[in-house]
Amino acid sequence: MNVSTACALVPGPVLAIESSCDETACAILAPEGTILAQRVISQDGHADFGGVVPEIAARAHLSLLPELVRATLKDAALPASALGMVAASTGPGLIGGLIVGSGFAKGLALALNRPFVAVNHVEAHALTARLPGLVEGGAPFPYLLLLVSGGHCQCIAVEGIGQYRKLGGTIDDAAGEAFDKVAKMLGLGWPGGPALEQLAREGKPDAIALPRPLIRRPGCDFSFSGLKTAIAQKLAPYGRTPLPRPFAADLAASFQQAVADVVADRINHALDMMPAARLLVAAGGVAANSVLRAQLEQTAQSRGCRFAAPPLRLCTDNAVMVGWAALETWAEAARRGQTPFTDITLRPRPRWPLEEMASRFTPPHNQSAAGSLS
Ligand code: KG4
Ligand code: ZN
């Protein structure tokens, strides 16, 4: 059964909410995946603290969501009663925001008497590439996903809906975290990735020798803390004196190149671990980095793979991916004779390993009564 056949079983559009970090987002998708409306608010109020403050984020989700959901419904020109189901990121992420978003979505689902679908945020990133029309040639299973954001840095073998294998991940900082910390050392604002990339355009990527942590080591784990320490050492002689701009630019360019080299090497290893992959998908905020993208594209090509990175608004946290993951999950459940169902009793989870996602599907004709919505 393909997605559109299975989605015929979805009784109407899905309204999805994303609130796992500092983006408050809502989207409405038609059953076959067409985006009817989407809105994202990137919260302010965190920059002064140099990072996301969970308590501020949760409160902001709470005050932003009602109007955001109303506005998204208006954009889609739909009354709430036309919705077929409601979905929300239910983990992993910052627990306060997850409670707010999934609580809001559950309340809406109950009021409308529609199913609630709990979406794993990382699974949503993993499946985004399959949104109809997004990637030329489509994104059939299996493919390799590189998820690089402020909170995540991992290589995942995406082998089917609910079938994920983590091949490797960071043993210290996430890639975006490293960009943010180095940007802070260079006196740039937060989030630092885009500002650092801009500054790096003025510098030379081979100007300053920096380490390439874990490069050529077996497996595809990442480490960025040594790189961060190396930058701190280069900056130490300047103390509190302002950095000469050419030096700051060279450092930014050299750091960016080191990250790109490390990630490309790790991806080469990940592809060794997943010989069936014919497609490499990059997602997460750091996938917006043009130097990294170019290097990943080259790496994929050299291995006979296609490379795809969703457009930036779908690479970073958004609710479209949440709605799409809910639709794909329904399609898979339907394929297994397991529909309709609702996750209304599922609690938000700060940690929710992807490997657990297979267990949400019962074998055909063996539905649990607790999970079904009659
Ligand atoms: O996916 P995202 O919006 O949010 C989560 O962290 O979940 O990713 C944000 C991260 C930040 O660390 C930001 O500095 C980084 O992505 N980032 C970039 C670029 N744009 C965003 N890093 C490097 N180069 C960029 N152009
Ligand atoms: Zn994310």
Short mmCIF file of C-alpha atoms and ligand atoms in Angstrom, two decimals:
data_model
loop_
_atom_site.label_atom_id
_atom_site.label_comp_id
_atom_site.label_asym_id
_atom_site.label_seq_id
_atom_site.Cartn_x
_atom_site.Cartn_y
_atom_site.Cartn_z
CA MET A 1 0.00 0.00 0.00
CA ASN A 2 1.50 3.37 -0.91
CA VAL A 3 1.16 6.49 1.19
CA SER A 4 -1.69 8.02 -0.75
CA THR A 5 -3.75 4.81 -0.62
CA ALA A 6 -3.23 4.47 3.10
CA CYS A 7 -3.85 8.16 3.69
CA ALA A 8 -7.25 7.73 2.12
CA LEU A 9 -8.04 6.25 5.53
CA VAL A 10 -7.17 9.53 7.27
CA PRO A 11 -10.51 11.23 7.80
CA GLY A 12 -9.21 14.69 6.87
CA PRO A 13 -6.26 17.08 7.15
CA VAL A 14 -3.76 16.75 9.99
CA LEU A 15 -2.97 19.73 12.22
CA ALA A 16 0.53 19.41 13.70
CA ILE A 17 2.34 21.23 16.49
CA GLU A 18 6.09 21.49 17.12
CA SER A 19 7.32 22.77 20.51
CA SER A 20 10.32 20.61 21.46
CA CYS A 21 12.86 23.45 21.57
CA ASP A 22 12.60 27.19 20.85
CA GLU A 23 10.51 27.10 17.68
CA THR A 24 6.75 27.30 18.17
CA ALA A 25 5.24 25.92 14.99
CA CYS A 26 1.94 24.78 13.55
CA ALA A 27 1.14 23.27 10.15
CA ILE A 28 -1.82 21.73 8.38
CA LEU A 29 -1.30 19.03 5.74
CA ALA A 30 -3.82 17.37 3.47
CA PRO A 31 -3.99 13.57 3.85
CA GLU A 32 -1.65 12.99 0.89
CA GLY A 33 0.93 15.44 2.25
CA THR A 34 0.16 18.73 0.51
CA ILE A 35 1.08 21.60 2.83
CA LEU A 36 -2.10 23.67 3.32
CA ALA A 37 -0.57 26.14 5.79
CA GLN A 38 2.47 26.46 8.00
CA ARG A 39 3.74 28.97 10.50
CA VAL A 40 6.91 29.04 12.61
CA ILE A 41 7.77 31.50 15.35
CA SER A 42 11.45 31.46 16.35
CA GLN A 43 11.23 32.62 19.93
CA ASP A 44 13.25 35.60 21.04
CA GLY A 45 14.25 36.02 24.66
CA HIS A 46 16.99 33.38 24.57
CA ALA A 47 19.80 35.33 22.86
CA ASP A 48 20.78 37.26 26.01
CA PHE A 49 21.47 33.94 27.71
CA GLY A 50 23.56 32.56 24.83
CA GLY A 51 21.34 29.49 24.47
CA VAL A 52 17.80 28.16 24.84
CA VAL A 53 16.42 28.58 28.37
CA PRO A 54 13.92 25.70 28.85
CA GLU A 55 11.64 27.60 31.25
CA ILE A 56 11.44 30.65 28.96
CA ALA A 57 10.78 28.37 25.98
CA ALA A 58 7.92 26.53 27.72
CA ARG A 59 6.23 29.75 28.79
CA ALA A 60 6.60 31.22 25.33
CA HIS A 61 5.03 28.11 23.73
CA LEU A 62 2.12 28.46 26.13
CA SER A 63 1.45 32.08 25.24
CA LEU A 64 2.12 31.73 21.49
CA LEU A 65 0.27 28.52 20.62
CA PRO A 66 -3.43 29.53 20.79
CA GLU A 67 -3.06 32.44 18.37
CA LEU A 68 -0.60 30.53 16.17
CA VAL A 69 -3.02 27.62 15.76
CA ARG A 70 -5.92 29.99 15.03
CA ALA A 71 -3.83 31.85 12.43
CA THR A 72 -2.68 28.61 10.75
CA LEU A 73 -6.28 27.38 10.46
CA LYS A 74 -7.17 30.75 8.94
CA ASP A 75 -4.30 30.48 6.42
CA ALA A 76 -5.58 27.06 5.40
CA ALA A 77 -9.13 28.47 5.22
CA LEU A 78 -10.34 25.57 7.34
CA PRO A 79 -12.61 25.38 10.38
CA ALA A 80 -11.17 23.20 13.16
CA SER A 81 -14.07 20.82 12.60
CA ALA A 82 -12.63 19.94 9.16
CA LEU A 83 -9.50 18.41 10.71
CA GLY A 84 -9.06 14.65 10.54
CA MET A 85 -6.43 14.30 13.23
CA VAL A 86 -4.09 16.25 15.47
CA ALA A 87 -0.38 15.54 15.95
CA ALA A 88 2.42 16.94 18.07
CA SER A 89 6.10 16.38 18.78
CA THR A 90 5.95 14.37 21.99
CA GLY A 91 9.70 13.80 22.41
CA PRO A 92 12.63 13.91 22.48
CA GLY A 93 13.22 17.51 23.55
CA LEU A 94 12.79 20.01 26.36
CA ILE A 95 10.10 18.56 28.59
CA GLY A 96 8.32 21.84 29.39
CA GLY A 97 7.76 22.66 25.72
CA LEU A 98 6.74 19.08 24.92
CA ILE A 99 4.14 19.13 27.70
CA VAL A 100 2.71 22.41 26.42
CA GLY A 101 2.57 21.38 22.74
CA SER A 102 1.33 17.84 23.17
CA GLY A 103 -1.10 18.92 25.91
CA PHE A 104 -2.52 21.56 23.59
CA ALA A 105 -2.81 19.06 20.73
CA LYS A 106 -4.44 16.41 22.93
CA GLY A 107 -6.97 18.95 24.17
CA LEU A 108 -7.81 19.94 20.60
CA ALA A 109 -8.10 16.28 19.56
CA LEU A 110 -10.43 15.51 22.46
CA ALA A 111 -12.58 18.57 21.79
CA LEU A 112 -12.90 17.61 18.12
CA ASN A 113 -13.21 13.87 18.83
CA ARG A 114 -10.31 13.15 16.50
CA PRO A 115 -7.28 10.89 17.01
CA PHE A 116 -4.11 12.35 18.51
CA VAL A 117 -0.83 11.12 17.02
CA ALA A 118 2.33 11.44 19.12
CA VAL A 119 5.30 12.13 16.87
CA ASN A 120 8.94 11.43 17.65
CA HIS A 121 10.75 14.66 16.72
CA VAL A 122 13.84 12.91 15.35
CA GLU A 123 11.66 10.52 13.33
CA ALA A 124 9.95 13.60 11.89
CA HIS A 125 13.34 14.99 10.77
CA ALA A 126 14.18 11.56 9.36
CA LEU A 127 11.03 11.32 7.23
CA THR A 128 10.87 14.92 5.94
CA ALA A 129 12.74 14.03 2.76
CA ARG A 130 9.77 11.82 1.80
CA LEU A 131 7.32 14.73 1.62
CA PRO A 132 5.83 14.50 -1.88
CA GLY A 133 7.81 16.54 -4.40
CA LEU A 134 10.51 17.63 -1.98
CA VAL A 135 13.41 15.54 -3.23
CA GLU A 136 13.87 14.98 -6.93
CA GLY A 137 13.47 11.29 -7.58
CA GLY A 138 11.85 10.79 -4.16
CA ALA A 139 13.38 9.30 -1.04
CA PRO A 140 12.71 5.56 -1.10
CA PHE A 141 13.99 3.43 1.77
CA PRO A 142 16.70 2.77 2.71
CA TYR A 143 18.65 6.02 3.02
CA LEU A 144 21.26 7.52 5.29
CA LEU A 145 20.21 10.50 7.37
CA LEU A 146 22.69 12.97 8.80
CA LEU A 147 20.92 15.01 11.46
CA VAL A 148 23.02 18.01 12.48
CA SER A 149 21.39 20.69 14.63
CA GLY A 150 21.91 22.54 17.90
CA GLY A 151 20.68 19.54 19.87
CA HIS A 152 21.35 16.56 17.61
CA CYS A 153 24.30 15.15 15.73
CA GLN A 154 23.80 11.62 14.48
CA CYS A 155 23.90 9.27 11.50
CA ILE A 156 20.76 7.19 11.15
CA ALA A 157 19.99 4.32 8.78
CA VAL A 158 16.38 4.97 7.74
CA GLU A 159 15.13 1.58 6.56
CA GLY A 160 11.34 1.98 6.77
CA ILE A 161 8.64 3.66 8.85
CA GLY A 162 9.58 2.82 12.43
CA GLN A 163 12.75 1.10 11.27
CA TYR A 164 15.75 3.17 12.25
CA ARG A 165 19.28 2.26 13.28
CA LYS A 166 21.54 4.81 14.87
CA LEU A 167 24.93 4.22 13.28
CA GLY A 168 26.79 6.86 15.26
CA GLY A 169 26.44 10.14 17.09
CA THR A 170 28.35 12.79 18.95
CA ILE A 171 30.23 11.82 22.07
CA ASP A 172 30.27 15.42 23.32
CA ASP A 173 28.79 18.52 21.63
CA ALA A 174 26.28 18.58 18.80
CA ALA A 175 27.63 20.23 15.62
CA GLY A 176 25.37 23.28 16.01
CA GLU A 177 26.41 23.61 19.64
CA ALA A 178 30.05 23.72 18.50
CA PHE A 179 29.22 26.42 15.92
CA ASP A 180 27.36 28.40 18.59
CA LYS A 181 30.16 28.13 21.16
CA VAL A 182 32.90 29.07 18.70
CA ALA A 183 30.78 31.96 17.40
CA LYS A 184 30.44 33.18 20.99
CA MET A 185 34.23 33.03 21.45
CA LEU A 186 34.56 35.14 18.29
CA GLY A 187 32.14 37.70 19.71
CA LEU A 188 29.31 36.87 17.30
CA GLY A 189 25.64 36.72 18.32
CA TRP A 190 23.45 33.68 19.04
CA PRO A 191 22.59 31.42 17.31
CA GLY A 192 26.13 31.58 15.99
CA GLY A 193 26.08 29.25 12.96
CA PRO A 194 24.77 31.70 10.36
CA ALA A 195 26.95 34.57 11.66
CA LEU A 196 30.03 32.36 11.69
CA GLU A 197 29.36 31.20 8.13
CA GLN A 198 29.06 34.81 7.02
CA LEU A 199 32.32 35.84 8.70
CA ALA A 200 34.06 32.76 7.27
CA ARG A 201 33.40 34.07 3.74
CA GLU A 202 36.08 36.73 4.39
CA GLY A 203 38.65 34.19 5.61
CA LYS A 204 40.81 31.37 4.24
CA PRO A 205 39.80 27.82 5.21
CA ASP A 206 43.43 26.65 5.35
CA ALA A 207 44.82 29.68 7.18
CA ILE A 208 44.94 28.17 10.66
CA ALA A 209 45.83 24.55 11.47
CA LEU A 210 43.10 22.89 13.52
CA PRO A 211 42.56 19.25 14.56
CA ARG A 212 40.07 16.92 12.82
CA PRO A 213 38.74 14.93 15.83
CA LEU A 214 38.03 11.19 15.23
CA ILE A 215 38.89 11.47 11.54
CA ARG A 216 39.64 8.07 9.94
CA ARG A 217 38.65 6.28 13.16
CA PRO A 218 36.31 3.30 12.73
CA GLY A 219 32.57 3.93 12.99
CA CYS A 220 30.81 7.24 12.53
CA ASP A 221 30.80 8.92 15.93
CA PHE A 222 31.55 12.62 16.16
CA SER A 223 33.48 14.77 18.62
CA PHE A 224 33.77 18.54 18.54
CA SER A 225 35.07 19.48 21.98
CA GLY A 226 38.76 19.18 20.96
CA LEU A 227 38.15 21.53 18.07
CA LYS A 228 36.51 24.02 20.40
CA THR A 229 39.47 23.82 22.80
CA ALA A 230 41.89 24.36 19.91
CA ILE A 231 40.02 27.56 18.96
CA ALA A 232 40.15 28.74 22.59
CA GLN A 233 43.92 28.22 22.57
CA LYS A 234 44.32 30.25 19.36
CA LEU A 235 42.32 33.04 20.96
CA ALA A 236 44.11 33.00 24.32
CA PRO A 237 46.96 35.39 23.36
CA TYR A 238 44.42 38.11 22.55
CA GLY A 239 42.92 38.13 26.05
CA ARG A 240 40.29 40.84 26.19
CA THR A 241 41.65 42.85 23.26
CA PRO A 242 39.34 42.90 20.24
CA LEU A 243 40.26 40.37 17.58
CA PRO A 244 41.61 41.71 14.29
CA ARG A 245 38.81 40.98 11.80
CA PRO A 246 41.03 39.16 9.25
CA PHE A 247 42.22 36.80 11.99
CA ALA A 248 38.66 36.20 13.24
CA ALA A 249 37.58 35.49 9.66
CA ASP A 250 40.46 33.05 9.08
CA LEU A 251 39.61 31.28 12.32
CA ALA A 252 35.92 31.05 11.40
CA ALA A 253 36.77 29.71 7.92
CA SER A 254 39.30 27.21 9.29
CA PHE A 255 36.83 25.98 11.95
CA GLN A 256 34.05 25.59 9.40
CA GLN A 257 36.36 23.64 7.10
CA ALA A 258 37.47 21.37 9.96
CA VAL A 259 33.83 20.59 10.81
CA ALA A 260 33.02 19.90 7.15
CA ASP A 261 36.08 17.60 6.81
CA VAL A 262 35.14 15.67 9.96
CA VAL A 263 31.49 15.30 8.97
CA ALA A 264 32.39 14.18 5.43
CA ASP A 265 34.81 11.57 6.82
CA ARG A 266 32.17 10.29 9.26
CA ILE A 267 29.61 10.07 6.45
CA ASN A 268 32.04 8.02 4.39
CA HIS A 269 32.27 5.59 7.27
CA ALA A 270 28.49 5.60 7.77
CA LEU A 271 28.05 4.71 4.08
CA ASP A 272 30.48 1.81 4.60
CA MET A 273 28.20 0.66 7.43
CA MET A 274 25.13 0.94 5.21
CA PRO A 275 26.06 -0.40 1.77
CA ALA A 276 22.41 -0.46 0.64
CA ALA A 277 22.08 3.35 0.90
CA ARG A 278 21.74 5.13 -2.43
CA LEU A 279 20.69 8.46 -0.94
CA LEU A 280 22.21 10.72 1.71
CA VAL A 281 19.81 13.17 3.38
CA ALA A 282 21.06 16.04 5.55
CA ALA A 283 18.68 17.71 8.01
CA GLY A 284 18.89 20.09 10.97
CA GLY A 285 19.97 23.71 11.17
CA VAL A 286 23.66 23.03 10.45
CA ALA A 287 22.67 21.42 7.14
CA ALA A 288 22.03 25.02 6.05
CA ASN A 289 25.79 25.59 5.98
CA SER A 290 26.83 25.91 2.35
CA VAL A 291 30.42 24.67 2.82
CA LEU A 292 29.16 21.57 4.64
CA ARG A 293 26.47 20.97 2.02
CA ALA A 294 28.97 21.19 -0.83
CA GLN A 295 31.30 18.74 0.87
CA LEU A 296 28.46 16.31 1.63
CA GLU A 297 27.29 16.46 -1.96
CA GLN A 298 30.79 15.65 -3.16
CA THR A 299 31.10 12.78 -0.66
CA ALA A 300 27.75 11.30 -1.70
CA GLN A 301 28.63 11.56 -5.40
CA SER A 302 31.98 9.89 -4.90
CA ARG A 303 30.08 6.95 -3.37
CA GLY A 304 27.50 6.74 -6.14
CA CYS A 305 24.75 8.20 -3.93
CA ARG A 306 22.32 11.04 -4.46
CA PHE A 307 22.41 13.90 -1.95
CA ALA A 308 19.39 15.81 -0.69
CA ALA A 309 18.89 18.48 1.91
CA PRO A 310 15.36 19.78 2.44
CA PRO A 311 14.96 23.56 2.02
CA LEU A 312 16.02 25.46 5.12
CA ARG A 313 12.52 26.02 6.52
CA LEU A 314 12.00 22.23 6.50
CA CYS A 315 15.57 21.46 7.65
CA THR A 316 15.21 23.40 10.89
CA ASP A 317 12.47 22.68 13.43
CA ASN A 318 9.01 23.02 11.90
CA ALA A 319 5.55 21.48 12.19
CA VAL A 320 5.25 20.29 8.58
CA MET A 321 7.62 17.43 9.35
CA VAL A 322 5.51 16.54 12.40
CA GLY A 323 2.32 16.38 10.33
CA TRP A 324 4.05 14.35 7.63
CA ALA A 325 5.44 11.85 10.16
CA ALA A 326 1.91 11.45 11.58
CA LEU A 327 0.56 10.71 8.09
CA GLU A 328 3.34 8.24 7.33
CA THR A 329 2.72 6.53 10.66
CA TRP A 330 -0.97 6.16 9.83
CA ALA A 331 -0.10 4.78 6.44
CA GLU A 332 2.17 2.20 8.03
CA ALA A 333 -0.43 1.31 10.67
CA ALA A 334 -3.03 0.90 7.93
CA ARG A 335 -0.67 -1.33 5.96
CA ARG A 336 -0.53 -3.54 9.04
CA GLY A 337 -4.31 -3.52 9.54
CA GLN A 338 -3.97 -1.38 12.65
CA THR A 339 -6.19 1.66 12.11
CA PRO A 340 -7.67 3.74 13.59
CA PHE A 341 -5.57 4.43 16.66
CA THR A 342 -4.76 7.29 19.03
CA ASP A 343 -1.80 8.02 21.30
CA ILE A 344 -3.88 10.12 23.68
CA THR A 345 -2.42 8.46 26.79
CA LEU A 346 1.20 8.72 25.65
CA ARG A 347 3.26 11.00 27.89
CA PRO A 348 5.82 13.49 26.57
CA ARG A 349 9.33 12.07 26.73
CA PRO A 350 12.54 14.11 27.03
CA ARG A 351 14.34 11.05 25.64
CA TRP A 352 12.71 8.79 23.08
CA PRO A 353 15.22 6.61 21.22
CA LEU A 354 14.33 6.04 17.58
CA GLU A 355 14.93 2.34 18.02
CA GLU A 356 11.74 2.21 20.13
CA MET A 357 9.55 3.41 17.27
CA ALA A 358 9.11 -0.07 15.80
CA SER A 359 7.20 -1.15 18.91
CA ARG A 360 4.28 1.20 18.20
CA PHE A 361 3.17 -1.08 15.41
CA THR A 362 1.39 -4.24 16.43
CA PRO A 363 1.50 -7.23 14.10
CA PRO A 364 -1.44 -7.37 11.63
CA HIS A 365 -4.84 -8.15 13.20
CA ASN A 366 -3.46 -7.93 16.73
CA GLN A 367 -4.45 -4.44 17.80
CA SER A 368 -4.34 -3.54 21.45
CA ALA A 369 -7.71 -2.36 22.67
CA ALA A 370 -6.03 0.39 24.72
CA GLY A 371 -4.49 1.90 21.61
CA SER A 372 -7.55 1.89 19.36
CA LEU A 373 -10.09 4.63 18.98
CA SER A 374 -13.54 3.35 18.35
O1 KG4 B 1 17.59 22.55 13.69
P1 KG4 B 1 17.78 23.84 14.42
O2 KG4 B 1 17.06 25.06 13.92
O3 KG4 B 1 17.34 23.72 15.93
C1 KG4 B 1 17.75 22.71 16.79
O4 KG4 B 1 18.87 22.83 17.32
O5 KG4 B 1 16.97 21.73 16.96
O6 KG4 B 1 19.34 24.10 14.46
C2 KG4 B 1 19.89 25.24 15.04
C3 KG4 B 1 21.41 25.12 14.99
C4 KG4 B 1 22.11 26.22 15.75
O7 KG4 B 1 23.12 25.65 16.53
C5 KG4 B 1 22.67 27.10 14.64
O8 KG4 B 1 23.85 27.79 15.01
C6 KG4 B 1 22.95 26.08 13.56
O9 KG4 B 1 21.86 25.18 13.63
N1 KG4 B 1 23.02 26.70 12.23
C7 KG4 B 1 24.11 26.74 11.47
C8 KG4 B 1 23.78 27.47 10.31
N2 KG4 B 1 22.47 27.85 10.41
C9 KG4 B 1 22.02 27.36 11.59
N3 KG4 B 1 25.34 26.22 11.67
C10 KG4 B 1 26.24 26.42 10.70
N4 KG4 B 1 26.01 27.13 9.57
C11 KG4 B 1 24.80 27.66 9.33
N5 KG4 B 1 24.58 28.36 8.21
ZN ZN B 2 15.03 19.32 15.56
#
